[in-house]
């Protein structure tokens, strides 16, 4: 194993990188499938939820990464590749927001990158709640994972809409 990876961190970052690469594909397909910016943003959220369901191990590993553990001095490490790919993923989200601002479907005063990070945090939080409490929500409140995600997307949509 260590013929391919420098150390344990490089190995875990390699796994994380595979997940990020898959997520990037999910997001790219999502934005390519919609015209208006606000629709692209919603499609990204739906793709993130689908990714978390179809690639649970990758999603969970991505939630564990600590950027302060990445060696930014060596561009050949998987940690640095993770950072670069993560920036590309966030750029896709920010670009969708920017398109929405330009086409008039998203409020013009929003900063695309700040909005992208906020959307990521909101979506990841809901997904983690569903992962930990999904059965409880269904059993005791009659709320399915899909219903809660849809409700979350609706709230985000209304918050962004111009």
JSON list of C-alpha atoms in Angstrom, two decimals:
[
{"chain": "A", "resi": 1, "resn": "UNK", "atom": "CA", "xyz": [0.00, 0.00, 0.00]},
{"chain": "A", "resi": 2, "resn": "UNK", "atom": "CA", "xyz": [2.75, 2.42, 0.89]},
{"chain": "A", "resi": 3, "resn": "UNK", "atom": "CA", "xyz": [4.25, 1.94, -2.56]},
{"chain": "A", "resi": 4, "resn": "UNK", "atom": "CA", "xyz": [1.37, 4.10, -3.77]},
{"chain": "A", "resi": 5, "resn": "UNK", "atom": "CA", "xyz": [0.89, 6.37, -0.77]},
{"chain": "A", "resi": 6, "resn": "UNK", "atom": "CA", "xyz": [3.47, 8.27, 1.27]},
{"chain": "A", "resi": 7, "resn": "UNK", "atom": "CA", "xyz": [1.79, 7.63, 4.63]},
{"chain": "A", "resi": 8, "resn": "UNK", "atom": "CA", "xyz": [-1.56, 7.05, 6.34]},
{"chain": "A", "resi": 9, "resn": "UNK", "atom": "CA", "xyz": [-2.69, 10.65, 5.75]},
{"chain": "A", "resi": 10, "resn": "UNK", "atom": "CA", "xyz": [-1.85, 10.40, 2.05]},
{"chain": "A", "resi": 11, "resn": "UNK", "atom": "CA", "xyz": [-3.92, 7.20, 1.89]},
{"chain": "A", "resi": 12, "resn": "UNK", "atom": "CA", "xyz": [-6.94, 8.76, 3.62]},
{"chain": "A", "resi": 13, "resn": "UNK", "atom": "CA", "xyz": [-6.64, 11.84, 1.41]},
{"chain": "A", "resi": 14, "resn": "UNK", "atom": "CA", "xyz": [-6.53, 9.53, -1.62]},
{"chain": "A", "resi": 15, "resn": "UNK", "atom": "CA", "xyz": [-9.87, 8.04, -0.57]},
{"chain": "A", "resi": 16, "resn": "UNK", "atom": "CA", "xyz": [-11.25, 11.52, 0.04]},
{"chain": "A", "resi": 17, "resn": "UNK", "atom": "CA", "xyz": [-10.00, 12.62, -3.40]},
{"chain": "A", "resi": 18, "resn": "UNK", "atom": "CA", "xyz": [-11.87, 9.77, -5.10]},
{"chain": "A", "resi": 19, "resn": "UNK", "atom": "CA", "xyz": [-15.03, 10.88, -3.33]},
{"chain": "A", "resi": 20, "resn": "UNK", "atom": "CA", "xyz": [-14.52, 14.52, -4.26]},
{"chain": "A", "resi": 21, "resn": "UNK", "atom": "CA", "xyz": [-13.91, 13.57, -7.88]},
{"chain": "A", "resi": 22, "resn": "UNK", "atom": "CA", "xyz": [-17.18, 11.62, -7.92]},
{"chain": "A", "resi": 23, "resn": "UNK", "atom": "CA", "xyz": [-19.00, 14.52, -6.23]},
{"chain": "A", "resi": 24, "resn": "UNK", "atom": "CA", "xyz": [-17.62, 16.93, -8.81]},
{"chain": "A", "resi": 25, "resn": "UNK", "atom": "CA", "xyz": [-19.09, 14.74, -11.57]},
{"chain": "A", "resi": 26, "resn": "UNK", "atom": "CA", "xyz": [-22.47, 14.67, -9.79]},
{"chain": "A", "resi": 27, "resn": "UNK", "atom": "CA", "xyz": [-22.44, 18.48, -9.54]},
{"chain": "A", "resi": 28, "resn": "UNK", "atom": "CA", "xyz": [-21.34, 18.98, -13.14]},
{"chain": "A", "resi": 29, "resn": "UNK", "atom": "CA", "xyz": [-24.12, 16.73, -14.41]},
{"chain": "A", "resi": 30, "resn": "UNK", "atom": "CA", "xyz": [-26.59, 18.61, -12.20]},
{"chain": "A", "resi": 31, "resn": "UNK", "atom": "CA", "xyz": [-25.75, 22.06, -13.53]},
{"chain": "A", "resi": 32, "resn": "UNK", "atom": "CA", "xyz": [-25.59, 20.83, -17.11]},
{"chain": "A", "resi": 33, "resn": "UNK", "atom": "CA", "xyz": [-29.17, 19.55, -16.77]},
{"chain": "A", "resi": 34, "resn": "UNK", "atom": "CA", "xyz": [-30.71, 22.93, -15.91]},
{"chain": "A", "resi": 35, "resn": "UNK", "atom": "CA", "xyz": [-30.92, 26.33, -17.58]},
{"chain": "A", "resi": 36, "resn": "UNK", "atom": "CA", "xyz": [-31.58, 28.95, -14.91]},
{"chain": "A", "resi": 37, "resn": "UNK", "atom": "CA", "xyz": [-29.17, 29.59, -12.05]},
{"chain": "A", "resi": 38, "resn": "UNK", "atom": "CA", "xyz": [-31.61, 28.93, -9.23]},
{"chain": "A", "resi": 39, "resn": "UNK", "atom": "CA", "xyz": [-32.54, 25.62, -10.87]},
{"chain": "A", "resi": 40, "resn": "UNK", "atom": "CA", "xyz": [-28.85, 24.75, -11.12]},
{"chain": "A", "resi": 41, "resn": "UNK", "atom": "CA", "xyz": [-28.42, 25.43, -7.40]},
{"chain": "A", "resi": 42, "resn": "UNK", "atom": "CA", "xyz": [-31.37, 23.19, -6.53]},
{"chain": "A", "resi": 43, "resn": "UNK", "atom": "CA", "xyz": [-30.07, 20.47, -8.85]},
{"chain": "A", "resi": 44, "resn": "UNK", "atom": "CA", "xyz": [-26.70, 20.63, -7.06]},
{"chain": "A", "resi": 45, "resn": "UNK", "atom": "CA", "xyz": [-28.45, 20.18, -3.70]},
{"chain": "A", "resi": 46, "resn": "UNK", "atom": "CA", "xyz": [-30.38, 17.20, -5.04]},
{"chain": "A", "resi": 47, "resn": "UNK", "atom": "CA", "xyz": [-27.16, 15.75, -6.47]},
{"chain": "A", "resi": 48, "resn": "UNK", "atom": "CA", "xyz": [-25.42, 16.16, -3.10]},
{"chain": "A", "resi": 49, "resn": "UNK", "atom": "CA", "xyz": [-28.23, 14.28, -1.35]},
{"chain": "A", "resi": 50, "resn": "UNK", "atom": "CA", "xyz": [-28.11, 11.54, -4.00]},
{"chain": "A", "resi": 51, "resn": "UNK", "atom": "CA", "xyz": [-24.32, 11.34, -3.68]},
{"chain": "A", "resi": 52, "resn": "UNK", "atom": "CA", "xyz": [-24.63, 10.95, 0.11]},
{"chain": "A", "resi": 53, "resn": "UNK", "atom": "CA", "xyz": [-27.02, 8.02, -0.43]},
{"chain": "A", "resi": 54, "resn": "UNK", "atom": "CA", "xyz": [-25.15, 6.33, -3.28]},
{"chain": "A", "resi": 55, "resn": "UNK", "atom": "CA", "xyz": [-21.63, 6.91, -1.92]},
{"chain": "A", "resi": 56, "resn": "UNK", "atom": "CA", "xyz": [-22.14, 6.87, 1.84]},
{"chain": "A", "resi": 57, "resn": "UNK", "atom": "CA", "xyz": [-18.55, 5.89, 2.63]},
{"chain": "A", "resi": 58, "resn": "UNK", "atom": "CA", "xyz": [-17.12, 8.69, 0.51]},
{"chain": "A", "resi": 59, "resn": "UNK", "atom": "CA", "xyz": [-19.57, 11.18, 2.00]},
{"chain": "A", "resi": 60, "resn": "UNK", "atom": "CA", "xyz": [-18.67, 10.15, 5.55]},
{"chain": "A", "resi": 61, "resn": "UNK", "atom": "CA", "xyz": [-14.94, 10.34, 4.83]},
{"chain": "A", "resi": 62, "resn": "UNK", "atom": "CA", "xyz": [-15.41, 13.81, 3.37]},
{"chain": "A", "resi": 63, "resn": "UNK", "atom": "CA", "xyz": [-17.11, 14.94, 6.58]},
{"chain": "A", "resi": 64, "resn": "UNK", "atom": "CA", "xyz": [-14.03, 13.82, 8.54]},
{"chain": "A", "resi": 65, "resn": "UNK", "atom": "CA", "xyz": [-11.34, 15.72, 6.59]},
{"chain": "A", "resi": 66, "resn": "UNK", "atom": "CA", "xyz": [-9.56, 18.43, 8.53]},
{"chain": "A", "resi": 67, "resn": "UNK", "atom": "CA", "xyz": [-8.00, 20.97, 6.16]},
{"chain": "A", "resi": 68, "resn": "UNK", "atom": "CA", "xyz": [-5.43, 21.99, 8.78]},
{"chain": "A", "resi": 69, "resn": "UNK", "atom": "CA", "xyz": [-3.96, 18.48, 8.42]},
{"chain": "A", "resi": 70, "resn": "UNK", "atom": "CA", "xyz": [-3.10, 19.01, 4.75]},
{"chain": "A", "resi": 71, "resn": "UNK", "atom": "CA", "xyz": [0.52, 19.65, 3.83]},
{"chain": "A", "resi": 72, "resn": "UNK", "atom": "CA", "xyz": [0.16, 22.64, 1.51]},
{"chain": "A", "resi": 73, "resn": "UNK", "atom": "CA", "xyz": [3.92, 22.84, 0.96]},
{"chain": "A", "resi": 74, "resn": "UNK", "atom": "CA", "xyz": [3.99, 19.72, -1.26]},
{"chain": "A", "resi": 75, "resn": "UNK", "atom": "CA", "xyz": [1.74, 19.96, -4.35]},
{"chain": "A", "resi": 76, "resn": "UNK", "atom": "CA", "xyz": [2.22, 16.25, -5.09]},
{"chain": "A", "resi": 77, "resn": "UNK", "atom": "CA", "xyz": [0.35, 15.00, -2.01]},
{"chain": "A", "resi": 78, "resn": "UNK", "atom": "CA", "xyz": [-3.19, 13.69, -2.17]},
{"chain": "A", "resi": 79, "resn": "UNK", "atom": "CA", "xyz": [-4.06, 16.26, 0.49]},
{"chain": "A", "resi": 80, "resn": "UNK", "atom": "CA", "xyz": [-3.12, 19.07, -1.85]},
{"chain": "A", "resi": 81, "resn": "UNK", "atom": "CA", "xyz": [-5.02, 17.38, -4.68]},
{"chain": "A", "resi": 82, "resn": "UNK", "atom": "CA", "xyz": [-8.03, 17.20, -2.35]},
{"chain": "A", "resi": 83, "resn": "UNK", "atom": "CA", "xyz": [-7.75, 20.91, -1.68]},
{"chain": "A", "resi": 84, "resn": "UNK", "atom": "CA", "xyz": [-7.58, 21.69, -5.40]},
{"chain": "A", "resi": 85, "resn": "UNK", "atom": "CA", "xyz": [-10.52, 19.42, -6.25]},
{"chain": "A", "resi": 86, "resn": "UNK", "atom": "CA", "xyz": [-12.53, 20.84, -3.35]},
{"chain": "A", "resi": 87, "resn": "UNK", "atom": "CA", "xyz": [-11.93, 24.33, -4.71]},
{"chain": "A", "resi": 88, "resn": "UNK", "atom": "CA", "xyz": [-13.20, 23.16, -8.11]},
{"chain": "A", "resi": 89, "resn": "UNK", "atom": "CA", "xyz": [-16.33, 21.68, -6.51]},
{"chain": "A", "resi": 90, "resn": "UNK", "atom": "CA", "xyz": [-17.06, 24.91, -4.65]},
{"chain": "A", "resi": 91, "resn": "UNK", "atom": "CA", "xyz": [-16.42, 26.89, -7.85]},
{"chain": "A", "resi": 92, "resn": "UNK", "atom": "CA", "xyz": [-19.18, 24.88, -9.57]},
{"chain": "A", "resi": 93, "resn": "UNK", "atom": "CA", "xyz": [-21.63, 25.88, -6.83]},
{"chain": "A", "resi": 94, "resn": "UNK", "atom": "CA", "xyz": [-20.48, 29.51, -6.83]},
{"chain": "A", "resi": 95, "resn": "UNK", "atom": "CA", "xyz": [-20.77, 29.62, -10.63]},
{"chain": "A", "resi": 96, "resn": "UNK", "atom": "CA", "xyz": [-24.36, 28.35, -10.44]},
{"chain": "A", "resi": 97, "resn": "UNK", "atom": "CA", "xyz": [-25.13, 31.15, -7.97]},
{"chain": "A", "resi": 98, "resn": "UNK", "atom": "CA", "xyz": [-23.43, 33.70, -10.25]},
{"chain": "A", "resi": 99, "resn": "UNK", "atom": "CA", "xyz": [-25.47, 32.48, -13.22]},
{"chain": "A", "resi": 100, "resn": "UNK", "atom": "CA", "xyz": [-28.60, 32.93, -11.12]},
{"chain": "A", "resi": 101, "resn": "UNK", "atom": "CA", "xyz": [-27.60, 36.47, -10.24]},
{"chain": "A", "resi": 102, "resn": "UNK", "atom": "CA", "xyz": [-26.94, 37.23, -13.90]},
{"chain": "A", "resi": 103, "resn": "UNK", "atom": "CA", "xyz": [-30.20, 35.68, -15.14]},
{"chain": "A", "resi": 104, "resn": "UNK", "atom": "CA", "xyz": [-32.23, 37.38, -12.41]},
{"chain": "A", "resi": 105, "resn": "UNK", "atom": "CA", "xyz": [-33.35, 34.24, -10.57]},
{"chain": "A", "resi": 106, "resn": "UNK", "atom": "CA", "xyz": [-31.09, 34.77, -7.52]},
{"chain": "A", "resi": 107, "resn": "UNK", "atom": "CA", "xyz": [-30.87, 37.92, -5.40]},
{"chain": "A", "resi": 108, "resn": "UNK", "atom": "CA", "xyz": [-28.13, 40.19, -6.76]},
{"chain": "A", "resi": 109, "resn": "UNK", "atom": "CA", "xyz": [-26.69, 41.22, -3.38]},
{"chain": "A", "resi": 110, "resn": "UNK", "atom": "CA", "xyz": [-25.52, 37.68, -2.58]},
{"chain": "A", "resi": 111, "resn": "UNK", "atom": "CA", "xyz": [-21.82, 36.87, -2.77]},
{"chain": "A", "resi": 112, "resn": "UNK", "atom": "CA", "xyz": [-21.51, 33.69, -4.88]},
{"chain": "A", "resi": 113, "resn": "UNK", "atom": "CA", "xyz": [-18.67, 32.06, -2.91]},
{"chain": "A", "resi": 114, "resn": "UNK", "atom": "CA", "xyz": [-20.09, 32.88, 0.52]},
{"chain": "A", "resi": 115, "resn": "UNK", "atom": "CA", "xyz": [-23.43, 31.56, -0.67]},
{"chain": "A", "resi": 116, "resn": "UNK", "atom": "CA", "xyz": [-21.78, 28.39, -1.99]},
{"chain": "A", "resi": 117, "resn": "UNK", "atom": "CA", "xyz": [-20.18, 27.67, 1.39]},
{"chain": "A", "resi": 118, "resn": "UNK", "atom": "CA", "xyz": [-23.45, 28.43, 3.19]},
{"chain": "A", "resi": 119, "resn": "UNK", "atom": "CA", "xyz": [-25.35, 26.06, 0.89]},
{"chain": "A", "resi": 120, "resn": "UNK", "atom": "CA", "xyz": [-22.75, 23.36, 1.50]},
{"chain": "A", "resi": 121, "resn": "UNK", "atom": "CA", "xyz": [-23.04, 23.76, 5.27]},
{"chain": "A", "resi": 122, "resn": "UNK", "atom": "CA", "xyz": [-26.83, 23.71, 5.23]},
{"chain": "A", "resi": 123, "resn": "UNK", "atom": "CA", "xyz": [-27.02, 20.67, 2.98]},
{"chain": "A", "resi": 124, "resn": "UNK", "atom": "CA", "xyz": [-24.30, 18.72, 4.79]},
{"chain": "A", "resi": 125, "resn": "UNK", "atom": "CA", "xyz": [-25.98, 19.47, 8.12]},
{"chain": "A", "resi": 126, "resn": "UNK", "atom": "CA", "xyz": [-29.37, 18.19, 6.98]},
{"chain": "A", "resi": 127, "resn": "UNK", "atom": "CA", "xyz": [-27.77, 15.09, 5.47]},
{"chain": "A", "resi": 128, "resn": "UNK", "atom": "CA", "xyz": [-25.89, 14.38, 8.71]},
{"chain": "A", "resi": 129, "resn": "UNK", "atom": "CA", "xyz": [-29.07, 14.82, 10.76]},
{"chain": "A", "resi": 130, "resn": "UNK", "atom": "CA", "xyz": [-30.84, 12.37, 8.46]},
{"chain": "A", "resi": 131, "resn": "UNK", "atom": "CA", "xyz": [-27.97, 9.92, 8.77]},
{"chain": "A", "resi": 132, "resn": "UNK", "atom": "CA", "xyz": [-28.05, 10.03, 12.56]},
{"chain": "A", "resi": 133, "resn": "UNK", "atom": "CA", "xyz": [-31.77, 10.60, 13.18]},
{"chain": "A", "resi": 134, "resn": "UNK", "atom": "CA", "xyz": [-33.56, 9.57, 9.98]},
{"chain": "A", "resi": 135, "resn": "UNK", "atom": "CA", "xyz": [-35.32, 6.56, 11.48]},
{"chain": "A", "resi": 136, "resn": "UNK", "atom": "CA", "xyz": [-36.40, 8.61, 14.49]},
{"chain": "A", "resi": 137, "resn": "UNK", "atom": "CA", "xyz": [-37.80, 11.37, 12.27]},
{"chain": "A", "resi": 138, "resn": "UNK", "atom": "CA", "xyz": [-39.75, 8.81, 10.27]},
{"chain": "A", "resi": 139, "resn": "UNK", "atom": "CA", "xyz": [-41.00, 6.78, 13.26]},
{"chain": "A", "resi": 140, "resn": "UNK", "atom": "CA", "xyz": [-41.91, 9.59, 15.63]},
{"chain": "A", "resi": 141, "resn": "UNK", "atom": "CA", "xyz": [-42.68, 12.49, 13.33]},
{"chain": "A", "resi": 142, "resn": "UNK", "atom": "CA", "xyz": [-43.68, 10.81, 10.07]},
{"chain": "A", "resi": 143, "resn": "UNK", "atom": "CA", "xyz": [-41.03, 12.77, 8.17]},
{"chain": "A", "resi": 144, "resn": "UNK", "atom": "CA", "xyz": [-39.10, 10.86, 5.53]},
{"chain": "A", "resi": 145, "resn": "UNK", "atom": "CA", "xyz": [-35.56, 11.73, 4.48]},
{"chain": "A", "resi": 146, "resn": "UNK", "atom": "CA", "xyz": [-36.83, 12.78, 1.08]},
{"chain": "A", "resi": 147, "resn": "UNK", "atom": "CA", "xyz": [-39.49, 15.04, 2.61]},
{"chain": "A", "resi": 148, "resn": "UNK", "atom": "CA", "xyz": [-37.00, 16.79, 4.87]},
{"chain": "A", "resi": 149, "resn": "UNK", "atom": "CA", "xyz": [-34.52, 17.29, 2.03]},
{"chain": "A", "resi": 150, "resn": "UNK", "atom": "CA", "xyz": [-37.26, 18.65, -0.23]},
{"chain": "A", "resi": 151, "resn": "UNK", "atom": "CA", "xyz": [-38.38, 21.01, 2.56]},
{"chain": "A", "resi": 152, "resn": "UNK", "atom": "CA", "xyz": [-34.78, 22.15, 3.04]},
{"chain": "A", "resi": 153, "resn": "UNK", "atom": "CA", "xyz": [-34.39, 22.76, -0.70]},
{"chain": "A", "resi": 154, "resn": "UNK", "atom": "CA", "xyz": [-37.66, 24.72, -0.75]},
{"chain": "A", "resi": 155, "resn": "UNK", "atom": "CA", "xyz": [-36.46, 26.95, 2.10]},
{"chain": "A", "resi": 156, "resn": "UNK", "atom": "CA", "xyz": [-33.12, 27.54, 0.38]},
{"chain": "A", "resi": 157, "resn": "UNK", "atom": "CA", "xyz": [-34.89, 28.26, -2.92]},
{"chain": "A", "resi": 158, "resn": "UNK", "atom": "CA", "xyz": [-37.08, 30.91, -1.28]},
{"chain": "A", "resi": 159, "resn": "UNK", "atom": "CA", "xyz": [-34.11, 32.47, 0.52]},
{"chain": "A", "resi": 160, "resn": "UNK", "atom": "CA", "xyz": [-32.14, 32.80, -2.71]},
{"chain": "A", "resi": 161, "resn": "UNK", "atom": "CA", "xyz": [-34.91, 33.76, -5.10]},
{"chain": "A", "resi": 162, "resn": "UNK", "atom": "CA", "xyz": [-34.85, 37.25, -6.55]}
]
